[in-house]
Amino acid sequence: MDNKLINIGFGNFVSASRVLTLIQPDSAPVKRVISDARESAKLIDATFGRKTLTVIFCDTGHIVLSALAPELIALRLSEDNAELFGDDEETANG
């Protein structure tokens, strides 16, 4: 399988096949998970000092912080999935 990369902002990319979920960082449990990941060296901060808008959970146990909105990253992931699985208008319509 091809290793597709998704731009998460500021020239940083994650492997689309490794992304499990995208979450907003607003809740206390998510903040706790971020803190735990930082202590265990599993946190990758790709915000370049900007406000974290998306927390990306990877299947490797790593947590990636991005300054891009989760909707934008999800759109990029879904575009990638459409390309991977051939979900274009021609196959959808017929």
Coordinates of C-alpha atoms in Angstrom, one line a residue:
M1 CA 0.0 0.0 0.0
D2 CA 1.2 3.5 -0.8
N3 CA 2.3 5.6 2.1
K4 CA 0.2 8.8 1.6
L5 CA 1.2 11.8 3.6
I6 CA -1.3 14.4 4.9
N7 CA -0.2 18.0 5.4
I8 CA -1.0 19.0 9.0
G9 CA 0.4 22.6 8.6
F10 CA 3.7 24.4 8.5
G11 CA 5.4 21.9 6.2
N12 CA 4.6 18.9 8.6
F13 CA 3.0 15.7 7.4
V14 CA 1.6 12.5 8.9
S15 CA 1.1 9.2 7.3
A16 CA -2.6 8.8 6.4
S17 CA -2.5 5.1 7.2
R18 CA -1.3 5.8 10.8
V19 CA -4.1 8.3 11.7
L20 CA -6.7 6.8 14.0
T21 CA -8.7 9.9 15.1
L22 CA -8.8 13.7 15.1
I23 CA -10.0 15.4 18.3
Q24 CA -10.4 18.9 19.5
P25 CA -8.2 19.7 22.5
D26 CA -10.8 21.4 24.6
S27 CA -11.8 18.7 27.1
A28 CA -10.0 17.9 30.3
P29 CA -9.4 14.2 29.5
V30 CA -7.8 15.1 26.2
K31 CA -5.5 17.6 28.0
R32 CA -4.6 14.9 30.4
V33 CA -3.7 12.5 27.5
I34 CA -1.6 15.3 26.0
S35 CA 0.2 15.8 29.3
D36 CA 0.8 12.0 29.7
A37 CA 2.1 11.8 26.1
R38 CA 4.5 14.7 26.7
E39 CA 5.9 12.9 29.8
S40 CA 6.4 9.6 28.0
A41 CA 8.0 11.2 24.9
K42 CA 5.1 10.2 22.6
L43 CA 4.0 13.8 21.9
I44 CA 4.9 15.5 18.6
D45 CA 4.1 19.2 18.7
A46 CA 3.7 20.5 15.1
T47 CA 2.0 23.8 16.1
F48 CA 5.1 26.0 15.9
G49 CA 3.9 27.9 19.0
R50 CA 0.4 28.5 17.8
K51 CA -2.8 27.4 19.4
T52 CA -3.5 23.7 19.2
L53 CA -6.7 23.1 17.2
T54 CA -6.4 19.4 16.5
V55 CA -5.0 16.4 18.4
I56 CA -4.2 13.5 16.1
F57 CA -4.0 10.1 17.6
C58 CA -1.8 7.6 15.7
D59 CA -1.8 3.8 15.8
T60 CA 1.8 3.9 17.0
G61 CA 0.7 5.5 20.3
H62 CA 2.0 8.9 19.3
I63 CA 0.0 12.0 19.6
V64 CA 0.5 14.9 17.2
L65 CA -0.7 18.4 17.8
S66 CA -1.6 20.6 14.9
A67 CA -2.6 24.3 14.5
L68 CA -5.0 23.4 11.7
A69 CA -8.7 22.9 12.2
P70 CA -9.8 19.2 12.5
E71 CA -12.3 19.8 9.7
L72 CA -9.5 20.8 7.3
I73 CA -7.3 17.8 8.2
A74 CA -10.4 15.5 7.9
L75 CA -11.1 16.9 4.5
R76 CA -7.5 16.2 3.4
L77 CA -7.8 12.7 4.8
S78 CA -11.1 12.1 3.0
E79 CA -9.6 13.4 -0.3
D80 CA -6.7 11.0 0.2
N81 CA -9.1 8.1 0.9
A82 CA -11.2 9.0 -2.2
E83 CA -8.0 8.8 -4.3
L84 CA -6.9 5.5 -2.6
F85 CA -10.2 3.7 -3.1
G86 CA -11.4 5.3 -6.3
D87 CA -14.4 7.1 -4.8
D88 CA -14.9 9.7 -7.5
E89 CA -18.1 10.8 -9.2
E90 CA -17.8 8.3 -12.0
T91 CA -17.7 5.3 -9.7
A92 CA -20.3 6.8 -7.3
N93 CA -22.8 7.4 -10.1
G94 CA -22.4 4.3 -11.9

